[in-house]
PDB file of C-alpha atoms and ligand atoms in Angstrom:
ATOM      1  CA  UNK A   1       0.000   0.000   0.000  1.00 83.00           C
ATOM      2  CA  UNK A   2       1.290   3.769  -0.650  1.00 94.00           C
ATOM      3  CA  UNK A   3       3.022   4.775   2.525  1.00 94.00           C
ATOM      4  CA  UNK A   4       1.004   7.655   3.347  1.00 94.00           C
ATOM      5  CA  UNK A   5      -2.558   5.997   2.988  1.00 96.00           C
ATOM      6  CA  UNK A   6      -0.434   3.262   5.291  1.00 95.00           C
ATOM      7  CA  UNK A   7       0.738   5.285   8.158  1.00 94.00           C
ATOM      8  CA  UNK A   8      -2.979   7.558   7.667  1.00 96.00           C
ATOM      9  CA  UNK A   9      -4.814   3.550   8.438  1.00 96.00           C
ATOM     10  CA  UNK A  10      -2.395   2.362  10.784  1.00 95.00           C
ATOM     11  CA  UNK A  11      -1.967   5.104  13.244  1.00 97.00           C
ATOM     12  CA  UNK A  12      -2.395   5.029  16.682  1.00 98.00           C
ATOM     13  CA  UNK A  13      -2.231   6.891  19.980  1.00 98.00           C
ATOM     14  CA  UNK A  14       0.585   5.898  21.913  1.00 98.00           C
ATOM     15  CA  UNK A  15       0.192   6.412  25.807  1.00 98.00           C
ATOM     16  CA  UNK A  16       3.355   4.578  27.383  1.00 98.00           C
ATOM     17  CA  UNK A  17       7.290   5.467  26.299  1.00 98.00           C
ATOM     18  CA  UNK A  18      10.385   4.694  26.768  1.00 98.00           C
ATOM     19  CA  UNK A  19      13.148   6.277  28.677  1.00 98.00           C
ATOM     20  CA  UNK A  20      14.902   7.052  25.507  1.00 98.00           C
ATOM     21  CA  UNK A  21      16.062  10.816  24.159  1.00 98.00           C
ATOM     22  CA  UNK A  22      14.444  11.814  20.869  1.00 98.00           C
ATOM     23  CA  UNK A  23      16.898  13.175  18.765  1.00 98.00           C
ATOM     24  CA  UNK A  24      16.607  16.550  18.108  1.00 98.00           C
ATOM     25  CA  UNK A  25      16.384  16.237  14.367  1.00 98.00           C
ATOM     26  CA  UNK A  26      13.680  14.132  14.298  1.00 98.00           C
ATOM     27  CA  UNK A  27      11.301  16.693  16.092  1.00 98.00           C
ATOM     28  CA  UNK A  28      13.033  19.253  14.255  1.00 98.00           C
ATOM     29  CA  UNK A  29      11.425  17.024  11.151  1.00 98.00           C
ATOM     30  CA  UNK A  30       8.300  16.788  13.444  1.00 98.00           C
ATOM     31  CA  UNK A  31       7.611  20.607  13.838  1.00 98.00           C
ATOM     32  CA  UNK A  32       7.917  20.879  10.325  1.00 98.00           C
ATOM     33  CA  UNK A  33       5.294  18.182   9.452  1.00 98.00           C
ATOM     34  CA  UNK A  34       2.854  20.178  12.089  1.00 98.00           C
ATOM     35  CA  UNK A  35       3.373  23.062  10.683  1.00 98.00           C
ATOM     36  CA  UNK A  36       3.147  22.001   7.059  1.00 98.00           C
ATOM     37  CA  UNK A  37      -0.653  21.740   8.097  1.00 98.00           C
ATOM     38  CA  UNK A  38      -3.280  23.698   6.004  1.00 98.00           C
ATOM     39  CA  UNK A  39      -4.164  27.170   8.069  1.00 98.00           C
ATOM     40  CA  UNK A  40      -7.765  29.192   7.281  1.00 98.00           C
ATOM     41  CA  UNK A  41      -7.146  31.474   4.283  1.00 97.00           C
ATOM     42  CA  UNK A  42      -3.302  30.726   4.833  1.00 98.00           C
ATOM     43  CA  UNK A  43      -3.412  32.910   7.986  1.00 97.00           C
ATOM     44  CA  UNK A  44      -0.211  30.624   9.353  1.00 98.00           C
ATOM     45  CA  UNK A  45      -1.266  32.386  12.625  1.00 98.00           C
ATOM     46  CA  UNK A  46      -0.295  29.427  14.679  1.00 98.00           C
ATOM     47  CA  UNK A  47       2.751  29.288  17.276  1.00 98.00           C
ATOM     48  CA  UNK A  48       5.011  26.179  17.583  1.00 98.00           C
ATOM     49  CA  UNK A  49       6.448  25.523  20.868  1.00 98.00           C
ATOM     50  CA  UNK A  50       9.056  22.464  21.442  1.00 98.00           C
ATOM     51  CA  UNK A  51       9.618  21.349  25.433  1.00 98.00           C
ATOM     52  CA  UNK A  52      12.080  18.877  24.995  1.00 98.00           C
ATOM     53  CA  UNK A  53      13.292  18.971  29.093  1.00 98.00           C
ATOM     54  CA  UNK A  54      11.291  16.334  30.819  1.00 98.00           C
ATOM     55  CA  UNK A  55      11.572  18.262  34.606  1.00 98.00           C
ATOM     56  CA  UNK A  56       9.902  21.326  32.481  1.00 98.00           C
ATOM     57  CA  UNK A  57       7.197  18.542  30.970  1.00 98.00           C
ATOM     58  CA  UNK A  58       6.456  17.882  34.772  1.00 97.00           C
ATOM     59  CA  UNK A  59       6.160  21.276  35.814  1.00 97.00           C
ATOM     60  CA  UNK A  60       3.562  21.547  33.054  1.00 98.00           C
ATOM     61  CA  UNK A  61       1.819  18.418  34.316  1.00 97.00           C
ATOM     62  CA  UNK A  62       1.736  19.726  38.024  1.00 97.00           C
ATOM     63  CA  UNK A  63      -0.197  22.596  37.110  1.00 97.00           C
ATOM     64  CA  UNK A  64      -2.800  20.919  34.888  1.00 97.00           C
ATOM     65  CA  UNK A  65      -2.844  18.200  38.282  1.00 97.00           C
ATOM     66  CA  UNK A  66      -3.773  21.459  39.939  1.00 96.00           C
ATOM     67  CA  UNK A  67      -6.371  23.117  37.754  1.00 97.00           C
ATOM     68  CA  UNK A  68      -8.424  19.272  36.954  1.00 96.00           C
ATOM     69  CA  UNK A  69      -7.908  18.240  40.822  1.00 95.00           C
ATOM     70  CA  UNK A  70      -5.973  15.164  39.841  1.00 94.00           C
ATOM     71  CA  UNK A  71      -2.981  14.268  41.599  1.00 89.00           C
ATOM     72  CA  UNK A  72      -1.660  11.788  40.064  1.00 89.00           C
ATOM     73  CA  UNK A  73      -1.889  13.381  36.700  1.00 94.00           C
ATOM     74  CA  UNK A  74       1.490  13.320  34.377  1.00 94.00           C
ATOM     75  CA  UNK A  75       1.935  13.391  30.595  1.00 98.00           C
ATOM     76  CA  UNK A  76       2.430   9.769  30.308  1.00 97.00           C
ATOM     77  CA  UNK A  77       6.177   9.654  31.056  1.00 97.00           C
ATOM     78  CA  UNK A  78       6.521  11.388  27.478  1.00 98.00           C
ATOM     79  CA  UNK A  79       9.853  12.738  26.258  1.00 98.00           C
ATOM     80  CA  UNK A  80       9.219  15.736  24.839  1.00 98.00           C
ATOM     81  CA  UNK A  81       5.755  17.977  24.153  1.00 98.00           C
ATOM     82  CA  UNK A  82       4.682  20.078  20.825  1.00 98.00           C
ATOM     83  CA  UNK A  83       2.355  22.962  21.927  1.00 98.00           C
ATOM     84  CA  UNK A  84       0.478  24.663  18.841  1.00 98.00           C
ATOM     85  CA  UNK A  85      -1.115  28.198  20.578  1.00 98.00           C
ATOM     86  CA  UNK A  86      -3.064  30.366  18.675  1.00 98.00           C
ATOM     87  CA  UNK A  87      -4.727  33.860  19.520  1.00 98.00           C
ATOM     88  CA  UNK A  88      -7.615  33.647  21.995  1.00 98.00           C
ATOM     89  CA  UNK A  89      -9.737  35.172  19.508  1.00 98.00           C
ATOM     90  CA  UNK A  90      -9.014  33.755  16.637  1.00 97.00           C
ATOM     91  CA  UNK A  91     -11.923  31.601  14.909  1.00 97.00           C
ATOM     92  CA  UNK A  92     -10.279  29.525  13.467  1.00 97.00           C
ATOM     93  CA  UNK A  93      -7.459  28.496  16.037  1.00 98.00           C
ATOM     94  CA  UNK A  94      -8.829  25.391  17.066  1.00 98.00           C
ATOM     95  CA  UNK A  95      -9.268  24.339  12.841  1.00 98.00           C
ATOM     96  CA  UNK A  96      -5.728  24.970  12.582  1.00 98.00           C
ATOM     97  CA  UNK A  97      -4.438  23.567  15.269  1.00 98.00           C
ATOM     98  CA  UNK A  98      -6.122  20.088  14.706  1.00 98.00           C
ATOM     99  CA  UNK A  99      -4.734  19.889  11.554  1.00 98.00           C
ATOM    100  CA  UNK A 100      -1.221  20.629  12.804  1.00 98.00           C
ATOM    101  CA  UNK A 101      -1.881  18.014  15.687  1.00 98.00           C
ATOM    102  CA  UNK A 102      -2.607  15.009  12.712  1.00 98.00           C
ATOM    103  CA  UNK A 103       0.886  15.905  10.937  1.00 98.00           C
ATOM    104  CA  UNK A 104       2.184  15.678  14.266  1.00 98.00           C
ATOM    105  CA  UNK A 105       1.076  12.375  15.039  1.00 98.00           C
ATOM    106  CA  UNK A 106       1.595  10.930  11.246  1.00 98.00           C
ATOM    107  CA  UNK A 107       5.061  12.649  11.270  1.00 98.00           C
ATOM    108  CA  UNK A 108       5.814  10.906  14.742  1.00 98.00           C
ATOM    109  CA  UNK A 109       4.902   7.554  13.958  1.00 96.00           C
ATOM    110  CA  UNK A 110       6.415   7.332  10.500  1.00 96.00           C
ATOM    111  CA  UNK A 111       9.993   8.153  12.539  1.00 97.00           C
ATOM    112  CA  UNK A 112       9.266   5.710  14.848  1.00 97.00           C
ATOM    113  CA  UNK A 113       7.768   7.707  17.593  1.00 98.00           C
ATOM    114  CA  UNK A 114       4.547   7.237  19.235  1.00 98.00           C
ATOM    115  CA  UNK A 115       2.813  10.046  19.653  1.00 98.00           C
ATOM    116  CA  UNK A 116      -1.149  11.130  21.740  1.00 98.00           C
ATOM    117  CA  UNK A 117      -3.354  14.198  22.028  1.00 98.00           C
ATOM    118  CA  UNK A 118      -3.285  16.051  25.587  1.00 98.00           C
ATOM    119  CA  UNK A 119      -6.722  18.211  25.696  1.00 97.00           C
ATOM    120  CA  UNK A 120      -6.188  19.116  29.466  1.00 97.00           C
ATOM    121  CA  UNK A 121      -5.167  23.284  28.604  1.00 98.00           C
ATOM    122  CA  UNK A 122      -8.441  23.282  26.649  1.00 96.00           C
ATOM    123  CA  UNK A 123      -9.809  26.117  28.005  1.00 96.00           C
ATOM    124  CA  UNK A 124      -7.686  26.324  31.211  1.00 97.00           C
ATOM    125  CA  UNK A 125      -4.939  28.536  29.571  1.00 98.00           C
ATOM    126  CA  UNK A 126      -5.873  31.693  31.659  1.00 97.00           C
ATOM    127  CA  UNK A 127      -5.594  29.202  35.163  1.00 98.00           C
ATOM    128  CA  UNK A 128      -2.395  31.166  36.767  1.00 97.00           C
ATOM    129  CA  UNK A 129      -0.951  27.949  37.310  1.00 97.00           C
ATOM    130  CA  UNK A 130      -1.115  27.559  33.417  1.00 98.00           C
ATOM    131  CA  UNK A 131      -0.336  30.728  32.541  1.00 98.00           C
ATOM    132  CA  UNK A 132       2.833  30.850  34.115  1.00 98.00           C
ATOM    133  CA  UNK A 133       3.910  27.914  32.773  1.00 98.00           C
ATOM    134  CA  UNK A 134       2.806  29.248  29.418  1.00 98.00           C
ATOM    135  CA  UNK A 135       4.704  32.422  29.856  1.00 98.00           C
ATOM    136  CA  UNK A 136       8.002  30.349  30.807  1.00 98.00           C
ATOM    137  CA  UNK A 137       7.705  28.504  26.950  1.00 98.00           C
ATOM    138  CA  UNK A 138       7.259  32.306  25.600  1.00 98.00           C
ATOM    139  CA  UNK A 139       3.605  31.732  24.817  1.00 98.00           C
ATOM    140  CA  UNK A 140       2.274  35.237  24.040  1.00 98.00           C
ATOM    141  CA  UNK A 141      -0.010  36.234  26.295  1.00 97.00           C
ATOM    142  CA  UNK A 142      -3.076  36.149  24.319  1.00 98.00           C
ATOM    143  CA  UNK A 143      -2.678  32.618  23.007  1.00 98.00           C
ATOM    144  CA  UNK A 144      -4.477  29.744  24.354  1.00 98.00           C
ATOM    145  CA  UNK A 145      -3.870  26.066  23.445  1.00 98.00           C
ATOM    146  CA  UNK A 146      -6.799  23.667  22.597  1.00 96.00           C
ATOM    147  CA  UNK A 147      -4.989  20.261  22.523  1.00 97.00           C
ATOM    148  CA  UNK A 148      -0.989  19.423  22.379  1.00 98.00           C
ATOM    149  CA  UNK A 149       1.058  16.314  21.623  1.00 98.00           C
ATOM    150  CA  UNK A 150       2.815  14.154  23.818  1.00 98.00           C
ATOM    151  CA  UNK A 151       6.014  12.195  22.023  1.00 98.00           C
ATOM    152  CA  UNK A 152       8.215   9.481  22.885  1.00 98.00           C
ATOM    153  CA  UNK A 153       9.694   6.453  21.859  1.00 98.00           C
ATOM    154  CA  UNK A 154       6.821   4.041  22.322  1.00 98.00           C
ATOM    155  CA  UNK A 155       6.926   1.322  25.259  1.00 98.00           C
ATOM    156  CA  UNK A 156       3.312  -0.082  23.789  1.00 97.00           C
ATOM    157  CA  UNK A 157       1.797  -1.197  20.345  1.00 94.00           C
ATOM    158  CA  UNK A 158      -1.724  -0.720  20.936  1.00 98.00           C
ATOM    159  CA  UNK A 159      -3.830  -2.139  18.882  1.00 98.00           C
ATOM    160  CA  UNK A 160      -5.790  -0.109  15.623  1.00 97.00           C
ATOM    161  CA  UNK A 161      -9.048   0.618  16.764  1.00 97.00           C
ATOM    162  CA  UNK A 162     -12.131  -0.564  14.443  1.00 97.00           C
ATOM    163  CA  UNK A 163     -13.690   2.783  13.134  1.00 97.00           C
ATOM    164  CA  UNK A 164     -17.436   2.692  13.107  1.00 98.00           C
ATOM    165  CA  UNK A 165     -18.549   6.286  12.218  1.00 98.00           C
ATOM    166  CA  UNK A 166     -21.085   5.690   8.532  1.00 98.00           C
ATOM    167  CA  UNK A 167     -19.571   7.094   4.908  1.00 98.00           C
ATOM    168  CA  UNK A 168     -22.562   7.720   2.808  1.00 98.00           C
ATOM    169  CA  UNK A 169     -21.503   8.387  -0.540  1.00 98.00           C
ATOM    170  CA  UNK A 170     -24.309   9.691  -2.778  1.00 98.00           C
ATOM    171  CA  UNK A 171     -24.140   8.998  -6.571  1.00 98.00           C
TER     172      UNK A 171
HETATM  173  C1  FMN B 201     -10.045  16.187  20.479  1.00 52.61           C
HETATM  174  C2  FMN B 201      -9.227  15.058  21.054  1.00 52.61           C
HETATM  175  C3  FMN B 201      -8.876  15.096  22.394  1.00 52.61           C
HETATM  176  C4  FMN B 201      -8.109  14.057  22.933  1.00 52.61           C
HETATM  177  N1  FMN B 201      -7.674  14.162  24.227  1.00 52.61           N
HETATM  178  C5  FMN B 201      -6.911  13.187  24.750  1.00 52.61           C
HETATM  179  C6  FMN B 201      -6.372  13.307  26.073  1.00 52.61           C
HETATM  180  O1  FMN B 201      -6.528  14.316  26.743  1.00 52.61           O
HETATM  181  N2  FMN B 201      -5.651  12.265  26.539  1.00 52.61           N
HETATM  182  C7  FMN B 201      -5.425  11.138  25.818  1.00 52.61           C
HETATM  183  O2  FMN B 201      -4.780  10.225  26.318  1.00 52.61           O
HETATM  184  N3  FMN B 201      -5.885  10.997  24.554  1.00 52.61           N
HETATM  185  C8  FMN B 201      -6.610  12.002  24.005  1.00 52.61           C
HETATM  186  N4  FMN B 201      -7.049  11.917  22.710  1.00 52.61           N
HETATM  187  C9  FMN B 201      -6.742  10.715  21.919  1.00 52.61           C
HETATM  188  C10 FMN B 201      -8.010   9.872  21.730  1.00 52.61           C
HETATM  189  O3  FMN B 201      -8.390   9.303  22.957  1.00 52.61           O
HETATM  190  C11 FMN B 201      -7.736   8.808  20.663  1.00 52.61           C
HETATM  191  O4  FMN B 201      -7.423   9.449  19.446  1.00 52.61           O
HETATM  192  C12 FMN B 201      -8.916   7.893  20.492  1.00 52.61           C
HETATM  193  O5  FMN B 201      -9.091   7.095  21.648  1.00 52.61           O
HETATM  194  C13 FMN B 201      -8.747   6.959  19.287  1.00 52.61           C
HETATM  195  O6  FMN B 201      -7.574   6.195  19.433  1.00 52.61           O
HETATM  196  P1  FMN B 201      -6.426   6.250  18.337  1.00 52.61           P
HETATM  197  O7  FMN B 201      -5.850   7.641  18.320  1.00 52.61           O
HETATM  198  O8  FMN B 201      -5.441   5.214  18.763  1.00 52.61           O
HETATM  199  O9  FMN B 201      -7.056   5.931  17.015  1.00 52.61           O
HETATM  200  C14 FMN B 201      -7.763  12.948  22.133  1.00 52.61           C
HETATM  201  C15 FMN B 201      -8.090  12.943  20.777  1.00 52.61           C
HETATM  202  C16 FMN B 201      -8.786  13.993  20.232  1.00 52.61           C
HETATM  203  C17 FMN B 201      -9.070  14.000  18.742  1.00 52.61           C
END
């Protein structure tokens, strides 16, 4: 089968890693992919941030802990994080940002990475917790985040799940 109808069937999220570094070429490659994304009218309004320092990763994941009221909440052991922000008031953010999210996790798994959606800053961005976190990864102050990516090198191979939503076509 053509690779990228392949990796597009086959992917999965990945929710348990290794201990292992990603190199920083491959989510140079990564960012790329995410950004390569289609944008609204080409806006490209989007903001790519990179935490590849897992003590930072848990700083993030205390605060979120903090804001849901669950303590034993942590990014899955994950290596490194990609955080697409976009302006608070921009409609089509969240659009954008999914898109970027599916590169992501295509890109990641395609360079042997696993890879899994985080929604927990959905709408918790302004939380002071959050927002200093947010300020330490220079996200501009008027950004908020609706989902971001965990990465790693995966310590599972879940299984494909069996997709049930209907395709009509209509001739
Ligand atoms: C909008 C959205 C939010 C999600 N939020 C989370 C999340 O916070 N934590 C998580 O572990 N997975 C999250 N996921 C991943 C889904 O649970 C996952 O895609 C779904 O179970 C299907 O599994 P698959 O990705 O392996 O096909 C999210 C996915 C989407 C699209």
């Amino acid at each position: 089968m053509n690779e990228v109808i392949n990796a597009i069937l086959t992917r999965v999220s990945v929710r348990q890693f290794t201990d292992q570094r990603i190199e920083d070429e491959k989510l140079k490659l990564i960012a790329d992919c995410a950004k390569a994304a289609p944008t609204g009218k080409n806006r490209q309004a989007r903001k790519f941030t990179v935490v590849h320092n897992r003590e930072k990763i848990q700083e993030l994941a205390q605060a979120i802990a903090k804001v849901h009221n669950r303590n034993d909440y942590r990014i899955y052991g994950c290596d490194a994080i990609l955080l697409i922000s976009f302006a608070e008031d921009d409609r089509y953010g969240q659009c954008d940002s999914s898109c970027a999210i599916e590169n992501t996790y295509l890109a990641a798994e395609s360079l042997g990475l696993g890879a899994v959606w985080i929604n927990q800053l959905r709408d918790k961005c302004n939380e002071p917790e959050i927002r200093n976190i947010l300020d330490s990864f220079h996200i501009p102050h008027n950004h908020v985040i609706c989902g971001f990516v965990a990465l790693g090198y995966p310590a599972e191979k879940p299984v494909i799940k069996e997709r049930t939503e209907p395709v009509e076509f209509i001739y």
